[in-house]
mmCIF file of N, CA and C in Angstrom:
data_model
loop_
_atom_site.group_PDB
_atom_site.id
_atom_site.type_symbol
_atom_site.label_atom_id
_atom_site.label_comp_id
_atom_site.label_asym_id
_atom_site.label_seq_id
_atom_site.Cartn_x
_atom_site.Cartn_y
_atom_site.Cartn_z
ATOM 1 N N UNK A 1 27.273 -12.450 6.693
ATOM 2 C CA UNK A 1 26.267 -12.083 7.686
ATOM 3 C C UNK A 1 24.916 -12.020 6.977
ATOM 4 N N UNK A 2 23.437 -12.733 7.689
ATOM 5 C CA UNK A 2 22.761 -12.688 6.995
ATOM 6 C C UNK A 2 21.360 -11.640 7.433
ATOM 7 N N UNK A 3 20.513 -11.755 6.837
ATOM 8 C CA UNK A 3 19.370 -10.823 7.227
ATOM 9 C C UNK A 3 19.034 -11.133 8.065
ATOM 10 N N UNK A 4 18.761 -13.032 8.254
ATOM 11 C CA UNK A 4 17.867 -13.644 9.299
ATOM 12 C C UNK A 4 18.912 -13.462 10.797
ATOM 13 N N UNK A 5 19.909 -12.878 11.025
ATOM 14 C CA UNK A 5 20.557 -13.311 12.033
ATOM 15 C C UNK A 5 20.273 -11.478 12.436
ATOM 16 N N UNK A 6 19.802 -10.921 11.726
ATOM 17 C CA UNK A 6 19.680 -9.463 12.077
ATOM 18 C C UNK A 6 18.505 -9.291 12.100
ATOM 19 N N UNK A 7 17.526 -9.982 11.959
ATOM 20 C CA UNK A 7 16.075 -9.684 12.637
ATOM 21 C C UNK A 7 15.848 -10.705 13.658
ATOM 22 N N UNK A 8 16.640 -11.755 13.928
ATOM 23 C CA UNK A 8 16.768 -12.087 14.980
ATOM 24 C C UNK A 8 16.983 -11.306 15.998
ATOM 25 N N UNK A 9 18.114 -10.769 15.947
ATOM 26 C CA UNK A 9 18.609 -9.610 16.846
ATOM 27 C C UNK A 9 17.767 -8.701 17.421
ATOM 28 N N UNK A 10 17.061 -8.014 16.549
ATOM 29 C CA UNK A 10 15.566 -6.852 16.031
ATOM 30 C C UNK A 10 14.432 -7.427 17.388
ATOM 31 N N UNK A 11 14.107 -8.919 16.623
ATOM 32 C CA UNK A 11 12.877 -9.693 17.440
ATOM 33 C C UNK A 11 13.964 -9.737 19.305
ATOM 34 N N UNK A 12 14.366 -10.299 19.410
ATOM 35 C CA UNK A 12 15.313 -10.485 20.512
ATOM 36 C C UNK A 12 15.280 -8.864 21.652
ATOM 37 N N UNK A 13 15.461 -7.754 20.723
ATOM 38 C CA UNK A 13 16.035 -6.509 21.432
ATOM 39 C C UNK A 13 14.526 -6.105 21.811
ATOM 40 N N UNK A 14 13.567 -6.484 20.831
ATOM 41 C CA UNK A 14 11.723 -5.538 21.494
ATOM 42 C C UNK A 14 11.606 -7.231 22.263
ATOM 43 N N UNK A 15 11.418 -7.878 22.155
ATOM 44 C CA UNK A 15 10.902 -8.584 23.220
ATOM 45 C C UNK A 15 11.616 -8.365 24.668
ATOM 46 N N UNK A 16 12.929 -7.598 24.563
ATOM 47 C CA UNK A 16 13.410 -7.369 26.438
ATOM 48 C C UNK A 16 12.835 -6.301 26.703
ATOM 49 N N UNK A 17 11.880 -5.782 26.172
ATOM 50 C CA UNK A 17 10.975 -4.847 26.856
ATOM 51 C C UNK A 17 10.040 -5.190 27.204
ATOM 52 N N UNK A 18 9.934 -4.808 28.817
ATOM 53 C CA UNK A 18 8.549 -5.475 29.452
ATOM 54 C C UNK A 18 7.785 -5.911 28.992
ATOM 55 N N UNK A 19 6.856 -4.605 28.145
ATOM 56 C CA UNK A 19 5.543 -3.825 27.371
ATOM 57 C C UNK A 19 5.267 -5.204 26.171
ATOM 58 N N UNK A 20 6.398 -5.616 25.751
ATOM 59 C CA UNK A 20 6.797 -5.898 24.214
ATOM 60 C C UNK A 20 6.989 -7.339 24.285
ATOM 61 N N UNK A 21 7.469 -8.436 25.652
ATOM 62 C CA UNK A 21 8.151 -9.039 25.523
ATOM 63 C C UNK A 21 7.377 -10.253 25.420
ATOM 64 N N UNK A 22 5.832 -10.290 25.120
ATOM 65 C CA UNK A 22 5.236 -11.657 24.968
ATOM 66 C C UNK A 22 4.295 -11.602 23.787
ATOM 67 N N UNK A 23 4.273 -10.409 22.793
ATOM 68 C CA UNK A 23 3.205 -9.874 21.942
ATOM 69 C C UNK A 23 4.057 -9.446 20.896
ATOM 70 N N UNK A 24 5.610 -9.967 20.437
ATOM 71 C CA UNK A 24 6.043 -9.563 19.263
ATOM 72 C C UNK A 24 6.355 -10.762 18.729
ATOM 73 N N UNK A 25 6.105 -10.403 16.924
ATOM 74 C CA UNK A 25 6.512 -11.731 16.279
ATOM 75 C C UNK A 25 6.951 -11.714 15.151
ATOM 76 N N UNK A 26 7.244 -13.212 14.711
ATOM 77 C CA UNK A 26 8.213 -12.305 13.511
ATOM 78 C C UNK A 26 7.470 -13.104 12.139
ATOM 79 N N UNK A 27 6.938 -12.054 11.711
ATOM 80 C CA UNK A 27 6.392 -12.062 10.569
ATOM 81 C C UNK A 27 4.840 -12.795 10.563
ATOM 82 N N UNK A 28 4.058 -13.184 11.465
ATOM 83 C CA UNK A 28 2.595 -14.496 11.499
ATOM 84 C C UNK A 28 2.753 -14.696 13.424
ATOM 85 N N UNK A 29 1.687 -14.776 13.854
ATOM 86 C CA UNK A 29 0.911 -15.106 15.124
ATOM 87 C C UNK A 29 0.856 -16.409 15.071
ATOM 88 N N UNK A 30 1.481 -17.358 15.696
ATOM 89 C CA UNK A 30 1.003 -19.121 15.470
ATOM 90 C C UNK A 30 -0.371 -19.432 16.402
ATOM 91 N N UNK A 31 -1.359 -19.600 16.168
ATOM 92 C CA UNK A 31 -2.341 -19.681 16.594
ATOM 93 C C UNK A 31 -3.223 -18.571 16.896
ATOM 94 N N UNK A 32 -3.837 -18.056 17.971
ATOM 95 C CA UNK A 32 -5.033 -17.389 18.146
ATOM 96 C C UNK A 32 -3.977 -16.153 18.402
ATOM 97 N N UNK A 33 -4.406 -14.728 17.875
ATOM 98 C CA UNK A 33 -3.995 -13.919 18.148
ATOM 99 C C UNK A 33 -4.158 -13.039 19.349
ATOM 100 N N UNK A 34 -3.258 -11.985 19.792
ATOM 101 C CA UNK A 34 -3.465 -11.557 21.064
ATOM 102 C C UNK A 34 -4.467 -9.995 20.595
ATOM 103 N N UNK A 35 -5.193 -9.485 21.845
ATOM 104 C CA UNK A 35 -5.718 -8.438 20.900
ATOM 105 C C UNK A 35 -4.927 -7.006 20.396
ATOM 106 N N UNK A 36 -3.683 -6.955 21.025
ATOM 107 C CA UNK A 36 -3.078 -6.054 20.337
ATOM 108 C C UNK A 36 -0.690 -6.746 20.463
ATOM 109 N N UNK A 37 -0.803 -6.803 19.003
ATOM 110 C CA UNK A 37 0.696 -7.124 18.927
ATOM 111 C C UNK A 37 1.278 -6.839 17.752
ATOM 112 N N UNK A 38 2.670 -6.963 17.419
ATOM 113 C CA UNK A 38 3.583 -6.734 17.316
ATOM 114 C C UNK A 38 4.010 -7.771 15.744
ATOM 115 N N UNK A 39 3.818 -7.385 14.397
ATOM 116 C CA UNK A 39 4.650 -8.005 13.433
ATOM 117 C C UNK A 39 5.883 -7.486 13.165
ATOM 118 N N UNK A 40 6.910 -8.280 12.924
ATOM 119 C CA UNK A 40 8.226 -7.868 11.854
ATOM 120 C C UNK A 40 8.868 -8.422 11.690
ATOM 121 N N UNK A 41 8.728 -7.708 9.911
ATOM 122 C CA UNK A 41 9.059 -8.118 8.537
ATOM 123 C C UNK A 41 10.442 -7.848 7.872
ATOM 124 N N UNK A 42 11.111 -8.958 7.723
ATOM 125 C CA UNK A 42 12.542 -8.521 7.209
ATOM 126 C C UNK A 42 12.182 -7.890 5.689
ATOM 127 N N UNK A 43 13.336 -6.967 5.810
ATOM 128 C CA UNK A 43 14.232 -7.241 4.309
ATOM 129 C C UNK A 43 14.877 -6.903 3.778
ATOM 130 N N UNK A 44 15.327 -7.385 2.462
ATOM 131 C CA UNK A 44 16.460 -8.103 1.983
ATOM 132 C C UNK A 44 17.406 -7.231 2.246
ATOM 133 N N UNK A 45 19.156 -7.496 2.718
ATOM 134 C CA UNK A 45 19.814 -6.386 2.832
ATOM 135 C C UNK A 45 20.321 -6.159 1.689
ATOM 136 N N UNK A 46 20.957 -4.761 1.773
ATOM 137 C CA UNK A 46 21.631 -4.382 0.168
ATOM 138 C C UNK A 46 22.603 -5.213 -0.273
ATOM 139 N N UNK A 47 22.746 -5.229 -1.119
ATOM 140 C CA UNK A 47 24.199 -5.738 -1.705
ATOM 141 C C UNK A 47 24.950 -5.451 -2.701
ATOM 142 N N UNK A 48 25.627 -3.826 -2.790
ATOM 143 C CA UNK A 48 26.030 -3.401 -3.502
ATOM 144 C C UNK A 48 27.458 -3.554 -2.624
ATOM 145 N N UNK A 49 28.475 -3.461 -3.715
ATOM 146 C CA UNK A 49 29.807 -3.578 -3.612
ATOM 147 C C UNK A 49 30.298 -2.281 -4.911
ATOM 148 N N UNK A 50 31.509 -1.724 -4.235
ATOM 149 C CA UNK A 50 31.504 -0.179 -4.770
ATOM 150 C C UNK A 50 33.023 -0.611 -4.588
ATOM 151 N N UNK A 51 33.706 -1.157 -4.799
ATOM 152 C CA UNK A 51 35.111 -1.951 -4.582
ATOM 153 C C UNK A 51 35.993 -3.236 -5.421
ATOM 154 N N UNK A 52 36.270 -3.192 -6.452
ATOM 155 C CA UNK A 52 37.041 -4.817 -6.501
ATOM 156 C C UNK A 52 37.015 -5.917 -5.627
ATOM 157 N N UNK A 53 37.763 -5.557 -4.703
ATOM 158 C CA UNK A 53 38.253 -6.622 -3.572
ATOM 159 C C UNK A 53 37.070 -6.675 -2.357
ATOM 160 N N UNK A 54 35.790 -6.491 -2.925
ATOM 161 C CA UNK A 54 34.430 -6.857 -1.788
ATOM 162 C C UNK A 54 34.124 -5.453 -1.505
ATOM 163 N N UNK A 55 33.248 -5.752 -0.878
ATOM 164 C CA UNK A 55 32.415 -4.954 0.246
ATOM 165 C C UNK A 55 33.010 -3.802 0.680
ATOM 166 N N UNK A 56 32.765 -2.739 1.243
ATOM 167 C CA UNK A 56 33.477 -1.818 1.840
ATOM 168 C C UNK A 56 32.803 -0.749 2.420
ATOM 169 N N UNK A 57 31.000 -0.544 1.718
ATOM 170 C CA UNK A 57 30.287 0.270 2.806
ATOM 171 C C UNK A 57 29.711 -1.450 3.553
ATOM 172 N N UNK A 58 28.933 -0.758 4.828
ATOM 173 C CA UNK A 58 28.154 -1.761 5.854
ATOM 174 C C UNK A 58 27.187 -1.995 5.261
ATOM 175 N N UNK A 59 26.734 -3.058 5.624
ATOM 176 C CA UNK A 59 25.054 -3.591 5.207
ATOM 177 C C UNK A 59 24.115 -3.005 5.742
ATOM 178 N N UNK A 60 23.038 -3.142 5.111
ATOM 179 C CA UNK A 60 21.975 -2.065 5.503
ATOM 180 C C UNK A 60 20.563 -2.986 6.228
ATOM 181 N N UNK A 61 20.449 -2.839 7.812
ATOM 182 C CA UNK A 61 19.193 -3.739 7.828
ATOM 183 C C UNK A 61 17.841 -2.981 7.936
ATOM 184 N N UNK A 62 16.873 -3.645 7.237
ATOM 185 C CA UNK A 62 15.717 -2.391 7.015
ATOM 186 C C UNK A 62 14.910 -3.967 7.447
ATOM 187 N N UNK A 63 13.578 -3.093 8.615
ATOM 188 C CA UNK A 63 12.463 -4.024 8.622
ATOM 189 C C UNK A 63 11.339 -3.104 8.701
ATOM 190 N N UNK A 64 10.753 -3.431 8.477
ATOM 191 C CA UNK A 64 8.724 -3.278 8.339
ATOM 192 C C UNK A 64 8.403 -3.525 9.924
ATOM 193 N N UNK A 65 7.652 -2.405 10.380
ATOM 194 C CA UNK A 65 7.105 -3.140 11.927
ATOM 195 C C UNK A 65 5.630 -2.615 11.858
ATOM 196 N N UNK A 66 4.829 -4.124 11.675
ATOM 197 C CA UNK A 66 3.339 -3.948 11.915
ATOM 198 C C UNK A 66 2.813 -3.349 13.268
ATOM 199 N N UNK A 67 2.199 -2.310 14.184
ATOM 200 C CA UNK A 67 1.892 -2.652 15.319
ATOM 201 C C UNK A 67 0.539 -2.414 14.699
ATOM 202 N N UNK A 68 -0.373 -3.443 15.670
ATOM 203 C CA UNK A 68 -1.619 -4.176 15.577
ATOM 204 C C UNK A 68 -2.710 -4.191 17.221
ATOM 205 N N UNK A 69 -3.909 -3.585 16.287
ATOM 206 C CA UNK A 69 -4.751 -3.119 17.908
ATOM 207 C C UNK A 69 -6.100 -3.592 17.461
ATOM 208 N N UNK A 70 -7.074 -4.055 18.604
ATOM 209 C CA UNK A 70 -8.399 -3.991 18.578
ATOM 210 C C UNK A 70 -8.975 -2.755 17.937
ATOM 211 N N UNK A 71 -8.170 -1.373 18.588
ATOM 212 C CA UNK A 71 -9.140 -0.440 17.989
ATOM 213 C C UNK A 71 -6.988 0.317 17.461
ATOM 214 N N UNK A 72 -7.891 1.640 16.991
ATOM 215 C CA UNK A 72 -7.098 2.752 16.827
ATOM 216 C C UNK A 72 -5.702 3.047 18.216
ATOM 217 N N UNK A 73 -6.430 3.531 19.211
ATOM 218 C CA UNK A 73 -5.435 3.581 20.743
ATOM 219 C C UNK A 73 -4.353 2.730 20.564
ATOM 220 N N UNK A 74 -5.001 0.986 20.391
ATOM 221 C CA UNK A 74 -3.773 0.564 21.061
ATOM 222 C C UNK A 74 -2.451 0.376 19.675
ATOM 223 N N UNK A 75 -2.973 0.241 18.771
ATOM 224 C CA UNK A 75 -2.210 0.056 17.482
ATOM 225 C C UNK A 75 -0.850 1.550 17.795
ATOM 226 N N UNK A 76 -1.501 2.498 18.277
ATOM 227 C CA UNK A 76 -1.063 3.804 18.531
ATOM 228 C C UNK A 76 0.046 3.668 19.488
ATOM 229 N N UNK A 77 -0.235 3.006 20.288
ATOM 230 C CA UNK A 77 0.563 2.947 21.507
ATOM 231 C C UNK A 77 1.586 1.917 21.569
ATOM 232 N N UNK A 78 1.095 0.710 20.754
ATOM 233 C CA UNK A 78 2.128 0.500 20.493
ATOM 234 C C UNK A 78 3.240 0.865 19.540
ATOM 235 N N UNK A 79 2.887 1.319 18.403
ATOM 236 C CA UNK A 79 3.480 1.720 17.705
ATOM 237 C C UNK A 79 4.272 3.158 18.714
ATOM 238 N N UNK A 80 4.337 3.680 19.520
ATOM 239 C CA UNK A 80 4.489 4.411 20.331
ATOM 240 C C UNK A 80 5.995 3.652 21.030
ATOM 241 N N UNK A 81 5.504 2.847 21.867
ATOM 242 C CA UNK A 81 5.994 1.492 22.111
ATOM 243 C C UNK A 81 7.729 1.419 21.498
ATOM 244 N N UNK A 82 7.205 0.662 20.299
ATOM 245 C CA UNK A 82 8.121 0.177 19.338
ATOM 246 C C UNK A 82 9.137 1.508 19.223
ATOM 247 N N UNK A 83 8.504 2.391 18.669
ATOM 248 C CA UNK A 83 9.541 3.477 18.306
ATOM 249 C C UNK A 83 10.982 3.894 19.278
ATOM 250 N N UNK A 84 9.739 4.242 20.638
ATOM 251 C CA UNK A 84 10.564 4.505 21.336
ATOM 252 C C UNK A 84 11.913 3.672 22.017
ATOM 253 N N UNK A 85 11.470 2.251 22.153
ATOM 254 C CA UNK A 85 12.625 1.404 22.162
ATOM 255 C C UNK A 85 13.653 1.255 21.402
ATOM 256 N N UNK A 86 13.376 1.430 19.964
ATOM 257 C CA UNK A 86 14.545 1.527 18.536
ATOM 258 C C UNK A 86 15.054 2.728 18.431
ATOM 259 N N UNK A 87 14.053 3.971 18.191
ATOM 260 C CA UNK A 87 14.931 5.012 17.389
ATOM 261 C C UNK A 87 15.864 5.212 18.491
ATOM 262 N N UNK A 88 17.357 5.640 17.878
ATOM 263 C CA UNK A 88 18.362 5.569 18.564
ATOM 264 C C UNK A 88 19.505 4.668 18.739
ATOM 265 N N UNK A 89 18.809 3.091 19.284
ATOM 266 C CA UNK A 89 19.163 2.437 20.041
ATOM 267 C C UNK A 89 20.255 1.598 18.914
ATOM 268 N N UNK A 90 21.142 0.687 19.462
ATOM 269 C CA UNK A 90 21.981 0.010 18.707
ATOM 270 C C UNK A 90 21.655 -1.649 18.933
ATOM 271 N N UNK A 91 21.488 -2.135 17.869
ATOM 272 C CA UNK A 91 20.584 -3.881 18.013
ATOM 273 C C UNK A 91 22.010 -4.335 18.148
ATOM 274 N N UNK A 92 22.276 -5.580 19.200
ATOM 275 C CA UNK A 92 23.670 -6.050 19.067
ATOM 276 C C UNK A 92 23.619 -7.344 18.384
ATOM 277 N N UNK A 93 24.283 -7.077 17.437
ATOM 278 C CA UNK A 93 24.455 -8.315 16.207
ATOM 279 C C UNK A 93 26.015 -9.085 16.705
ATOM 280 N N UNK A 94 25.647 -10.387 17.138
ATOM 281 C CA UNK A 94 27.257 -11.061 17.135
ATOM 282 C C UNK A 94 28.093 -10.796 16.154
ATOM 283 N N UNK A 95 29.806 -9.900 16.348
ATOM 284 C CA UNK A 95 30.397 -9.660 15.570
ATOM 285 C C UNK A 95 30.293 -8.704 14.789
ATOM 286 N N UNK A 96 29.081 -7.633 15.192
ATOM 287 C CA UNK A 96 29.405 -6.731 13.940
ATOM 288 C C UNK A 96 29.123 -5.022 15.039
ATOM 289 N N UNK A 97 29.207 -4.505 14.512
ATOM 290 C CA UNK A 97 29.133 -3.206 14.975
ATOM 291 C C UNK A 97 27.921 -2.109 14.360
ATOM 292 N N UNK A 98 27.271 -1.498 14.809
ATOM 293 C CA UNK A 98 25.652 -1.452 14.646
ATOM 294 C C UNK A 98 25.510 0.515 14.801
ATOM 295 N N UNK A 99 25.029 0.854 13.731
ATOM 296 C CA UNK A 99 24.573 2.367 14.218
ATOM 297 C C UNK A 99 23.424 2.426 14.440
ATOM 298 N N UNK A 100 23.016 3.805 14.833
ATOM 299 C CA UNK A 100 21.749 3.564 15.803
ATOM 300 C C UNK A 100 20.641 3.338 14.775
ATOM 301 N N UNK A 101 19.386 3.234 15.153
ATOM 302 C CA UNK A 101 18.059 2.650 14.399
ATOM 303 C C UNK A 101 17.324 4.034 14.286
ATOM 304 N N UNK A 102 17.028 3.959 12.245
ATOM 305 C CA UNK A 102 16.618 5.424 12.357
ATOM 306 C C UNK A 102 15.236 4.950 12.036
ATOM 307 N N UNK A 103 14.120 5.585 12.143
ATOM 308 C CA UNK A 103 12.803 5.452 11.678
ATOM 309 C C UNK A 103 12.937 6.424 9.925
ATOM 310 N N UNK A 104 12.338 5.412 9.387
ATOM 311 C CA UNK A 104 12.705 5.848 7.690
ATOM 312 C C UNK A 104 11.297 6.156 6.905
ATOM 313 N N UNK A 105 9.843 5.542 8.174
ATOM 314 C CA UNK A 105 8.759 6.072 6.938
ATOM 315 C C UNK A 105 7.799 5.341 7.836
ATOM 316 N N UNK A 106 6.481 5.906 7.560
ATOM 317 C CA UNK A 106 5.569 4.527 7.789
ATOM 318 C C UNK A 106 4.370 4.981 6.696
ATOM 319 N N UNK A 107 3.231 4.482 7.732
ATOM 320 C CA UNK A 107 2.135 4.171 6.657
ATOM 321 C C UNK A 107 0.925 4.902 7.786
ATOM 322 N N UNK A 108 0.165 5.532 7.170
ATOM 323 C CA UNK A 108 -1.105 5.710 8.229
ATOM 324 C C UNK A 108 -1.985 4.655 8.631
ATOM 325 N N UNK A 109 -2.742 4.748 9.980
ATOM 326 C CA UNK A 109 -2.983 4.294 10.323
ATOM 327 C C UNK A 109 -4.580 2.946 9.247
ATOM 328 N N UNK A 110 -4.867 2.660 9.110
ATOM 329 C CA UNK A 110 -5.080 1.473 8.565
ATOM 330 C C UNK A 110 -6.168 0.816 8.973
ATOM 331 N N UNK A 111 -7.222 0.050 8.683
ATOM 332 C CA UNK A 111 -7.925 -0.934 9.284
ATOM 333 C C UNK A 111 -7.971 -2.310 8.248
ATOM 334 N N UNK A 112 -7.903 -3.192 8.660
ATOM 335 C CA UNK A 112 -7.698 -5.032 7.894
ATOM 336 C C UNK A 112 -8.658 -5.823 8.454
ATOM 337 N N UNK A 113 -10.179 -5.391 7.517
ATOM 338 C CA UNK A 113 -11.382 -6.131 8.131
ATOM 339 C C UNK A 113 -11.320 -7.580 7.157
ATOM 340 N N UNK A 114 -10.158 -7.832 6.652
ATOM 341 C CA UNK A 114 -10.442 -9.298 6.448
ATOM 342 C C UNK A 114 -10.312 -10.043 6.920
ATOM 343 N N UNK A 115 -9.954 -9.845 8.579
ATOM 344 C CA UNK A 115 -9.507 -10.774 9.502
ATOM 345 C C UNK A 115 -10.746 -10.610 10.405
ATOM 346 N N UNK A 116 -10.906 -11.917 10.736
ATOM 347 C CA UNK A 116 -12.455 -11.454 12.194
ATOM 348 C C UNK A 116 -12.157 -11.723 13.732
ATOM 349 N N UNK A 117 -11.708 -10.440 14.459
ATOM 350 C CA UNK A 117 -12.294 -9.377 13.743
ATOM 351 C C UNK A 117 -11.482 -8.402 13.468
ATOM 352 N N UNK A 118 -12.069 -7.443 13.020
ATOM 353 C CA UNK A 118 -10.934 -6.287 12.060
ATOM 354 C C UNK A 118 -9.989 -5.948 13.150
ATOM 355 N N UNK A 119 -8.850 -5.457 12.890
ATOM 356 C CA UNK A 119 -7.962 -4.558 13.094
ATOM 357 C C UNK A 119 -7.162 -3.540 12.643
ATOM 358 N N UNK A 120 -6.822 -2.428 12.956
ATOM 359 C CA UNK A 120 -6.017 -1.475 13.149
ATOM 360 C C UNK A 120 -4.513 -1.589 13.112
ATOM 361 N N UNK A 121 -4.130 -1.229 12.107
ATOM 362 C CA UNK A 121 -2.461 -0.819 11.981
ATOM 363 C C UNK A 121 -1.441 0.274 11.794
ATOM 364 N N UNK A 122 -0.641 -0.074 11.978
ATOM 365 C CA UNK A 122 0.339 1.222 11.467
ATOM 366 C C UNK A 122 1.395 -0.009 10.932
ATOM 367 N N UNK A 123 2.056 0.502 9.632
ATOM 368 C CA UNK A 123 3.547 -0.139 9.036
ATOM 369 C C UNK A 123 4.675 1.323 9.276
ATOM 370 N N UNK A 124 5.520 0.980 10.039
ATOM 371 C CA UNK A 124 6.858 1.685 10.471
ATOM 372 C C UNK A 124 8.045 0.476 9.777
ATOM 373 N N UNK A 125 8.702 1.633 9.079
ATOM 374 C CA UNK A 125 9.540 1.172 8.281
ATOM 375 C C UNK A 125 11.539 1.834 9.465
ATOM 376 N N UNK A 126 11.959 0.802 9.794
ATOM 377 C CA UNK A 126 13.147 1.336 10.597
ATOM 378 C C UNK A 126 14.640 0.612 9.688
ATOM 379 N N UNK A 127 15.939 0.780 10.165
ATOM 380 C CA UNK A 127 17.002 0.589 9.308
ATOM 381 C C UNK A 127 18.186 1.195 10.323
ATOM 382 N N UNK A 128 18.834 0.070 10.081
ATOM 383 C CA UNK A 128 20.657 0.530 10.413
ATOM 384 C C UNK A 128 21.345 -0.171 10.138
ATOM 385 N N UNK A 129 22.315 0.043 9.831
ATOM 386 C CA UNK A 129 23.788 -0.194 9.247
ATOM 387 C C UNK A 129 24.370 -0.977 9.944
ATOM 388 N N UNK A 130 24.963 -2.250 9.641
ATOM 389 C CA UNK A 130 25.705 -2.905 10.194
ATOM 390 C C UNK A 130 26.846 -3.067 9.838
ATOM 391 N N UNK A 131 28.327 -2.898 10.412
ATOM 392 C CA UNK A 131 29.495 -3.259 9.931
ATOM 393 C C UNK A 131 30.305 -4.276 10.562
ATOM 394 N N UNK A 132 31.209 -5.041 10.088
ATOM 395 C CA UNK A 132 31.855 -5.609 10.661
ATOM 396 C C UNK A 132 32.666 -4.928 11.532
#
C-alpha cells in the first residue's frame, strides 16, 4: 500500500465537501490561483517493522494541509473548514481499515509575499493509521 493511494483518498474525502470541493489540491495550483484554497502535502509513511515475518503495527499516513487566503479570515476559515471535516473522520482507503484523523500540530498563521500577491497561511499537520 502506498502513500500516493492514501492522499489520494485524503484529496478525494475534502473535495466531497461542498465548501472544499473545487479549491483543494494536491500539492501546486495548475494555472491561475483561486483567491483562497486548499494545498496537500504527502508524507512519507513509516516503515518500521518490529517483527521477523513483516509488518505488524499499521502504517502511518501523515499530511501537511496548507489552507491559503487573500487575507488572514479566509486562510482561518478555511483552515476551520479542513479541520472540521477530518478530525475524527475515517478516509476510506480500498482494502484497508482506517482510524480516525487526529490533528498532530500546525504552524501559525503566516504571510508568503513572494507570490503576487501575498498570501496568508496556516500548515496543519493531520495523521492516521492505516491497517490492513
Amino acid at each position: 500500500m502506498s502513500s500516493r493511494e492514501h492522499t489520494k483518498a485524503l484529496l478525494a474525502y475534502l473535495r466531497d465537501a461542498p465548501d472544499l470541493a473545487s479549491i483543494v489540491f494536491d500539492g501546486a495550483v495548475d494555472g491561475q490561483a483561486p483567491p483562497r484554497y486548499v494545498l496537500v502535502f504527502s508524507q512519507s509513511m513509516d516503515h518500521e517493522v518490529d517483527r521477523m515475518a513483516g509488518r505488524q503495527r499499521p502504517l502511518v499516513a501523515r499530511h501537511t494541509i496548507h489552507c491559503i487566503g487573500s487575507v488572514p479570515d479566509e486562510a482561518q476559515w478555511l483552515a476551520d473548514k479542513v479541520s472540521t471535516r477530518l478530525v475524527g473522520a475515517r478516509i476510506p482507503v480500498p482494502g484497508r481499515s482506517s482510524s480516525p484523523v487526529k490533528h498532530t500540530g500546525g504552524d501559525p498563521m503566516r504571510l508568503d509575499s513572494s507570490v503576487p500577491p501575498a498570501v496568508y497561511f496556516l500548515a496543519d499537520d493531520y495523521e492516521w493509521a492505516s491497517g490492513p
